Tab-separated table of C-alpha atoms and ligand atoms in Angstrom:
chain	number	residue	atom	x	y	z
A	1	MET	CA	125.629	-126.627	175.357
A	2	GLY	CA	125.397	-130.171	176.716
A	3	ARG	CA	122.338	-132.324	176.791
A	4	VAL	CA	119.403	-130.902	178.757
A	5	ASP	CA	116.457	-132.793	180.194
A	6	ARG	CA	113.509	-131.209	178.521
A	7	ILE	CA	112.299	-131.378	174.973
A	8	ALA	CA	109.010	-129.823	173.897
A	9	ILE	CA	107.096	-128.948	170.755
A	10	ALA	CA	103.898	-126.998	170.106
A	11	ILE	CA	102.081	-126.404	166.830
A	12	HIS	CA	99.127	-124.399	165.559
A	13	GLY	CA	96.868	-124.650	162.548
A	14	GLY	CA	95.560	-121.089	162.697
A	15	ALA	CA	93.458	-118.942	165.021
A	16	SER	CA	89.949	-118.104	163.869
A	17	SER	CA	86.464	-117.051	164.801
A	18	GLY	CA	85.248	-120.522	163.837
A	19	SER	CA	83.085	-121.669	160.952
A	20	GLU	CA	80.613	-124.352	160.006
A	21	TYR	CA	83.377	-125.976	158.016
A	22	LEU	CA	85.643	-126.127	161.054
A	23	ASP	CA	82.899	-127.800	163.079
A	24	THR	CA	82.088	-130.317	160.372
A	25	GLU	CA	85.736	-131.154	159.839
A	26	LEU	CA	86.821	-131.000	163.486
A	27	GLN	CA	88.095	-134.552	163.435
A	28	ALA	CA	90.177	-133.925	160.326
A	29	TYR	CA	91.734	-130.859	161.992
A	30	GLU	CA	92.476	-132.819	165.146
A	31	SER	CA	93.976	-135.795	163.359
A	32	GLY	CA	96.017	-133.435	161.146
A	33	LEU	CA	97.382	-131.785	164.272
A	34	GLU	CA	98.183	-135.167	165.778
A	35	ARG	CA	100.079	-136.307	162.696
A	36	ALA	CA	102.089	-133.083	162.612
A	37	ILE	CA	102.998	-133.006	166.301
A	38	THR	CA	103.943	-136.678	166.210
A	39	ALA	CA	106.281	-136.050	163.267
A	40	GLY	CA	107.968	-133.133	165.050
A	41	TYR	CA	108.228	-134.862	168.409
A	42	LYS	CA	109.759	-137.955	166.849
A	43	VAL	CA	112.613	-135.779	165.581
A	44	LEU	CA	113.230	-134.376	169.071
A	45	MET	CA	113.127	-137.809	170.688
A	46	GLN	CA	115.747	-139.002	168.217
A	47	GLY	CA	118.029	-136.280	169.606
A	48	ARG	CA	117.839	-134.231	166.421
A	49	SER	CA	117.481	-130.443	166.252
A	50	ALA	CA	114.576	-128.139	166.999
A	51	ILE	CA	115.036	-126.783	163.464
A	52	GLU	CA	114.340	-130.199	161.963
A	53	ALA	CA	111.446	-130.759	164.360
A	54	VAL	CA	109.606	-127.547	163.449
A	55	HIS	CA	110.359	-128.145	159.791
A	56	ASP	CA	108.885	-131.646	159.803
A	57	ALA	CA	105.807	-130.639	161.817
A	58	VAL	CA	105.049	-127.714	159.499
A	59	MET	CA	105.690	-129.824	156.414
A	60	VAL	CA	103.090	-132.365	157.534
A	61	MET	CA	100.545	-129.538	157.900
A	62	GLU	CA	101.518	-128.058	154.529
A	63	ASP	CA	100.877	-131.451	152.943
A	64	ASP	CA	97.500	-131.770	154.670
A	65	PRO	CA	94.743	-130.090	152.591
A	66	ILE	CA	92.728	-129.251	155.706
A	67	PHE	CA	95.157	-126.438	156.633
A	68	ASN	CA	95.664	-123.177	154.777
A	69	ALA	CA	99.338	-123.679	153.920
A	70	GLY	CA	100.990	-125.655	151.140
A	71	MET	CA	98.371	-127.993	149.663
A	72	GLY	CA	94.991	-126.405	150.413
A	73	SER	CA	96.220	-122.797	150.446
A	74	ALA	CA	93.571	-120.118	150.013
A	75	LEU	CA	93.443	-118.432	146.597
A	76	ASN	CA	94.234	-114.782	146.067
A	77	GLU	CA	92.084	-112.307	144.117
A	78	GLY	CA	93.393	-113.731	140.846
A	79	GLY	CA	92.500	-117.310	141.813
A	80	GLU	CA	96.147	-118.166	142.398
A	81	VAL	CA	98.053	-119.669	145.307
A	82	GLN	CA	100.431	-117.181	146.937
A	83	MET	CA	102.299	-118.901	149.772
A	84	GLU	CA	104.875	-117.722	152.264
A	85	ALA	CA	106.901	-119.229	155.098
A	86	VAL	CA	109.608	-118.326	157.596
A	87	MET	CA	111.939	-120.220	159.878
A	88	MET	CA	114.238	-119.037	162.665
A	89	ASP	CA	117.040	-120.744	164.552
A	90	GLY	CA	117.288	-119.513	168.158
A	91	LYS	CA	120.924	-120.530	168.588
A	92	TYR	CA	122.554	-118.444	165.878
A	93	LEU	CA	119.612	-116.074	165.240
A	94	ASN	CA	119.716	-117.232	161.677
A	95	SER	CA	116.538	-117.124	159.625
A	96	GLY	CA	115.138	-117.771	156.173
A	97	ALA	CA	111.896	-116.741	154.526
A	98	VAL	CA	110.079	-117.094	151.268
A	99	ALA	CA	107.084	-115.210	149.863
A	100	LEU	CA	104.859	-115.163	146.788
A	101	VAL	CA	105.512	-118.731	145.682
A	102	ASN	CA	103.247	-121.384	144.208
A	103	GLN	CA	105.492	-123.747	142.289
A	104	ILE	CA	107.003	-125.366	145.343
A	105	LYS	CA	105.221	-128.028	147.393
A	106	ASN	CA	106.688	-127.076	150.773
A	107	PRO	CA	107.499	-123.400	151.369
A	108	VAL	CA	108.889	-124.284	154.814
A	109	SER	CA	111.603	-126.419	153.167
A	110	LEU	CA	112.468	-123.501	150.937
A	111	ALA	CA	112.654	-121.151	153.960
A	112	LYS	CA	114.975	-123.663	155.637
A	113	ALA	CA	117.165	-123.914	152.532
A	114	ILE	CA	117.424	-120.115	152.373
A	115	MET	CA	118.291	-119.992	156.080
A	116	GLU	CA	120.955	-122.659	155.796
A	117	ASN	CA	122.501	-121.972	152.419
A	118	SER	CA	122.175	-118.314	151.511
A	119	ASN	CA	123.393	-115.021	152.906
A	120	HIS	CA	119.889	-113.635	152.534
A	121	THR	CA	116.902	-113.573	154.835
A	122	MET	CA	114.084	-113.582	152.310
A	123	ILE	CA	113.677	-114.466	148.652
A	124	ALA	CA	110.324	-113.971	146.908
A	125	GLY	CA	108.553	-115.075	143.746
A	126	GLN	CA	109.963	-116.990	140.830
A	127	ALA	CA	113.550	-116.431	141.968
A	128	ALA	CA	112.718	-118.226	145.220
A	129	VAL	CA	111.363	-121.210	143.294
A	130	GLU	CA	114.533	-121.270	141.212
A	131	TYR	CA	116.562	-121.145	144.424
A	132	GLY	CA	114.636	-124.162	145.717
A	133	VAL	CA	115.192	-126.100	142.508
A	134	LYS	CA	118.924	-125.347	142.714
A	135	HIS	CA	118.835	-126.852	146.188
A	136	GLY	CA	117.210	-130.089	145.115
A	137	MET	CA	113.491	-129.296	145.365
A	138	MET	CA	111.128	-130.508	142.671
A	139	PRO	CA	109.195	-127.705	140.992
A	140	VAL	CA	105.441	-128.326	140.729
A	141	SER	CA	102.805	-126.725	138.525
A	142	SER	CA	101.411	-123.396	139.724
A	143	ASP	CA	98.048	-124.997	140.527
A	144	TYR	CA	99.527	-128.027	142.298
A	145	CYS	CA	98.480	-126.771	145.762
A	146	ILE	CA	94.932	-125.833	144.710
A	147	THR	CA	92.294	-128.112	146.201
A	148	GLU	CA	88.740	-128.519	144.947
A	149	LYS	CA	87.450	-126.923	148.148
A	150	GLN	CA	89.605	-123.816	147.785
A	151	ARG	CA	88.634	-123.489	144.136
A	152	LYS	CA	84.923	-123.698	145.008
A	153	ASP	CA	85.370	-121.244	147.910
A	154	PHE	CA	87.143	-118.846	145.594
A	155	PHE	CA	84.211	-118.735	143.173
A	156	ARG	CA	81.699	-118.430	146.017
A	157	ARG	CA	83.682	-115.619	147.648
A	158	ALA	CA	84.169	-113.836	144.364
A	159	ALA	CA	80.402	-114.037	143.823
A	160	GLY	CA	79.815	-112.687	147.341
A	161	GLU	CA	78.089	-115.907	148.458
A	162	ILE	CA	80.472	-116.356	151.366
A	163	TYR	CA	82.477	-113.821	153.271
A	164	ARG	CA	85.302	-112.030	151.551
A	165	LEU	CA	88.225	-110.530	153.426
A	166	PRO	CA	87.749	-110.074	157.169
A	167	VAL	CA	85.726	-106.955	157.840
A	168	ASN	CA	86.183	-105.078	161.124
A	169	GLY	CA	87.904	-108.103	162.587
A	170	LYS	CA	84.645	-110.062	162.417
A	171	LYS	CA	84.922	-112.921	159.951
A	172	LYS	CA	88.207	-114.415	159.124
A	173	ALA	CA	88.787	-116.136	155.828
A	174	TYR	CA	92.318	-117.323	156.364
A	175	GLY	CA	94.545	-119.536	158.464
A	176	THR	CA	98.164	-120.454	158.949
A	177	VAL	CA	100.297	-123.192	160.432
A	178	GLY	CA	103.295	-122.958	162.735
A	179	ALA	CA	105.568	-124.858	165.106
A	180	VAL	CA	107.975	-124.073	167.951
A	181	ALA	CA	110.359	-126.479	169.646
A	182	VAL	CA	113.224	-126.879	172.091
A	183	ASP	CA	115.615	-129.788	171.596
A	184	TYR	CA	117.908	-131.829	173.868
A	185	HIS	CA	120.658	-129.236	173.436
A	186	GLY	CA	118.424	-126.451	174.682
A	187	ASN	CA	118.253	-124.970	171.180
A	188	MET	CA	114.983	-123.437	170.086
A	189	ALA	CA	113.450	-122.903	166.669
A	190	ALA	CA	110.210	-121.597	165.181
A	191	ALA	CA	108.543	-121.859	161.778
A	192	THR	CA	105.361	-120.448	160.238
A	193	SER	CA	103.752	-121.066	156.848
A	194	THR	CA	100.576	-119.831	155.194
A	195	GLY	CA	98.493	-119.597	152.056
A	196	GLY	CA	97.418	-116.133	153.266
A	197	PRO	CA	93.937	-114.649	153.313
A	198	ALA	CA	91.422	-115.621	150.652
A	199	LEU	CA	91.160	-113.030	147.850
A	200	ALA	CA	94.337	-111.311	149.016
A	201	HIS	CA	95.749	-108.683	146.702
A	202	ALA	CA	98.238	-110.132	144.228
A	203	GLY	CA	101.734	-109.575	145.592
A	204	ARG	CA	100.567	-109.184	149.176
A	205	ILE	CA	103.080	-110.378	151.778
A	206	GLY	CA	102.028	-111.037	155.373
A	207	ASP	CA	103.553	-111.673	158.774
A	208	SER	CA	104.071	-115.383	158.110
A	209	SER	CA	107.284	-114.617	156.273
A	210	ILE	CA	108.426	-111.785	158.531
A	211	VAL	CA	110.943	-112.440	161.290
A	212	GLY	CA	109.842	-110.773	164.519
A	213	ALA	CA	106.177	-110.631	163.477
A	214	GLY	CA	104.956	-114.146	162.609
A	215	CYS	CA	108.007	-115.980	163.903
A	216	TYR	CA	110.898	-115.489	166.276
A	217	ALA	CA	113.372	-117.663	168.181
A	218	HIS	CA	116.159	-116.793	170.566
A	219	ASN	CA	117.834	-119.299	172.876
A	220	ASN	CA	117.927	-116.650	175.653
A	221	THR	CA	114.160	-116.437	175.766
A	222	CYS	CA	111.710	-118.415	173.612
A	223	ALA	CA	110.482	-119.548	170.226
A	224	ILE	CA	107.197	-118.081	168.973
A	225	SER	CA	104.916	-118.661	165.988
A	226	ALA	CA	101.968	-116.318	165.471
A	227	THR	CA	98.702	-116.404	163.583
A	228	GLY	CA	95.995	-113.840	162.951
A	229	ARG	CA	95.465	-110.590	161.097
A	230	SER	CA	98.695	-110.153	159.339
A	231	ASP	CA	98.901	-106.444	158.803
A	232	GLN	CA	98.423	-105.842	162.498
A	233	LEU	CA	100.750	-108.656	163.541
A	234	MET	CA	103.450	-106.986	161.488
A	235	ARG	CA	102.840	-103.557	162.979
A	236	LEU	CA	102.708	-104.982	166.496
A	237	VAL	CA	105.901	-107.025	165.934
A	238	VAL	CA	104.193	-109.757	167.905
A	239	ALA	CA	106.743	-112.568	168.099
A	240	HIS	CA	109.780	-110.438	168.887
A	241	ASP	CA	107.902	-108.333	171.412
A	242	ILE	CA	107.096	-111.449	173.441
A	243	SER	CA	110.775	-112.383	173.492
A	244	ALA	CA	111.729	-108.816	174.512
A	245	MET	CA	109.211	-108.856	177.365
A	246	MET	CA	110.881	-111.986	178.702
A	247	GLU	CA	114.397	-110.666	178.225
A	248	LEU	CA	113.944	-107.111	179.437
A	249	GLY	CA	110.709	-107.220	181.391
A	250	GLY	CA	111.347	-110.405	183.362
A	251	LYS	CA	108.059	-111.976	182.336
A	252	THR	CA	107.621	-115.727	182.042
A	253	LEU	CA	106.708	-117.123	178.640
A	254	GLN	CA	103.006	-117.455	179.498
A	255	GLU	CA	102.887	-113.984	181.089
A	256	ALA	CA	104.536	-112.408	178.059
A	257	CYS	CA	102.213	-114.197	175.594
A	258	ASP	CA	99.094	-113.312	177.597
A	259	TYR	CA	100.146	-109.695	178.047
A	260	LYS	CA	100.805	-109.292	174.333
A	261	ILE	CA	97.595	-110.975	173.221
A	262	HIS	CA	95.128	-109.868	175.889
A	263	GLU	CA	96.451	-106.664	177.492
A	264	LYS	CA	98.865	-104.613	175.477
A	265	HIS	CA	96.611	-104.119	172.469
A	266	LYS	CA	93.226	-104.738	173.971
A	267	ASP	CA	91.705	-101.676	172.332
A	268	ALA	CA	92.790	-102.751	168.869
A	269	LEU	CA	90.506	-104.995	166.863
A	270	THR	CA	93.179	-107.562	166.300
A	271	GLU	CA	92.443	-111.254	166.047
A	272	MET	CA	95.605	-113.076	166.962
A	273	GLY	CA	97.116	-116.096	168.604
A	274	VAL	CA	100.585	-117.332	169.488
A	275	ILE	CA	102.294	-120.535	170.497
A	276	GLY	CA	105.589	-120.555	172.365
A	277	VAL	CA	108.188	-122.686	174.100
A	278	ASP	CA	111.031	-121.613	176.373
A	279	GLY	CA	114.387	-123.175	177.218
A	280	LYS	CA	112.935	-125.082	180.164
A	281	GLY	CA	110.438	-126.814	177.938
A	282	ASN	CA	107.473	-124.725	179.094
A	283	ILE	CA	104.744	-124.466	176.468
A	284	SER	CA	102.309	-121.550	176.062
A	285	PHE	CA	99.230	-120.886	173.984
A	286	SER	CA	97.497	-117.539	173.985
A	287	PHE	CA	94.772	-116.322	171.623
A	288	ASN	CA	91.904	-113.849	171.631
A	289	THR	CA	89.817	-115.646	169.016
A	290	LYS	CA	87.148	-118.269	169.519
A	291	CYS	CA	89.426	-121.037	168.302
A	292	MET	CA	93.024	-121.822	167.658
A	293	CYS	CA	93.866	-125.263	166.281
A	294	ARG	CA	96.755	-126.323	168.494
A	295	ALA	CA	98.701	-129.224	169.933
A	296	SER	CA	101.700	-129.816	172.148
A	297	ILE	CA	103.764	-132.569	173.674
A	298	SER	CA	106.954	-132.769	175.707
A	299	ASN	CA	108.835	-135.336	177.739
A	300	HIS	CA	107.099	-133.988	180.853
A	301	GLN	CA	103.615	-133.215	179.469
A	302	PRO	CA	101.296	-135.593	177.601
A	303	LEU	CA	99.916	-134.986	174.140
A	304	TYR	CA	97.425	-132.114	174.126
A	305	ILE	CA	95.197	-131.314	171.139
A	306	ALA	CA	92.502	-128.628	171.140
A	307	VAL	CA	90.614	-126.330	168.811
A	308	TYR	CA	88.200	-124.346	170.982
A	309	LYS	CA	89.109	-122.499	174.209
B	401	LIG	N1	98.718	-114.230	159.470
B	401	LIG	C1	98.299	-114.936	158.308
B	401	LIG	C2	98.245	-114.004	157.130
B	401	LIG	O1	97.642	-112.974	157.234
B	401	LIG	C3	96.951	-115.524	158.438
B	401	LIG	C4	96.674	-116.260	159.711
B	401	LIG	O2	97.528	-116.428	160.541
B	401	LIG	O3	95.542	-116.707	159.883
B	401	LIG	O4	98.733	-114.339	156.082
């Protein structure tokens, strides 16, 4: 495909029901979002690929301790980091994913390496770390991504002082980051990365490493990254369903996102949010939670950063 006019990128830093911490640290969330979207947009403006743009935007959020991905990941029931990430290329429908890792600084880079260099879609655990090392990544210690805040929260949660896992969809003790982009060639890509829910069962894998659930990209339709209650997002195949509604149901990107988030499952207690772009550079956000940390920019829309509705 030749050069097209519109480039666009959108990112999220997790949908949630809000918290005192979020309010106190609002500025840190907003400046983290700004740094990430700027990094991704710079890639697009340089004429580079949507894959590189979503990778760089997600990597900046993984490196930022304010977000629950990479550095600053929530701790599982054993007090360990258990990260996962996924990336999808909308041109070739190629994808890569990684789960159950903690000795790699940037799971999104590992997902990209798996997508680009292996015949597999997902590699988990120690073997994934070894794969990353073989592809030039530096291994880090297993507690490298643990921040003081997450360690303190872990002990407070374990002692029942603050909420544990989300109960009846009420309180949410997790987060995620993601990015979607369309480049000057009209190619789309999506990536998602998370530290998962606090006190998650050891070995638990969520939607943020599952193609079709937490991430999907197809040049015919859109690129989507999702956030929210993982087990439901997987069952509801959120990201792929939005693409299918556009392809088969003739919905626009915003209509498909809104239908999926607000209509189709309105009886289910499912906290969720999505970000999307389409081939024309349209950007959509849709979420049924109080907040979703989000940002977007394109060559026809100014920088937008928001947390609350
Ligand atoms: N979906 C992520 C997970 O359950 C969490 C989130 O998006 O907030 O791991």
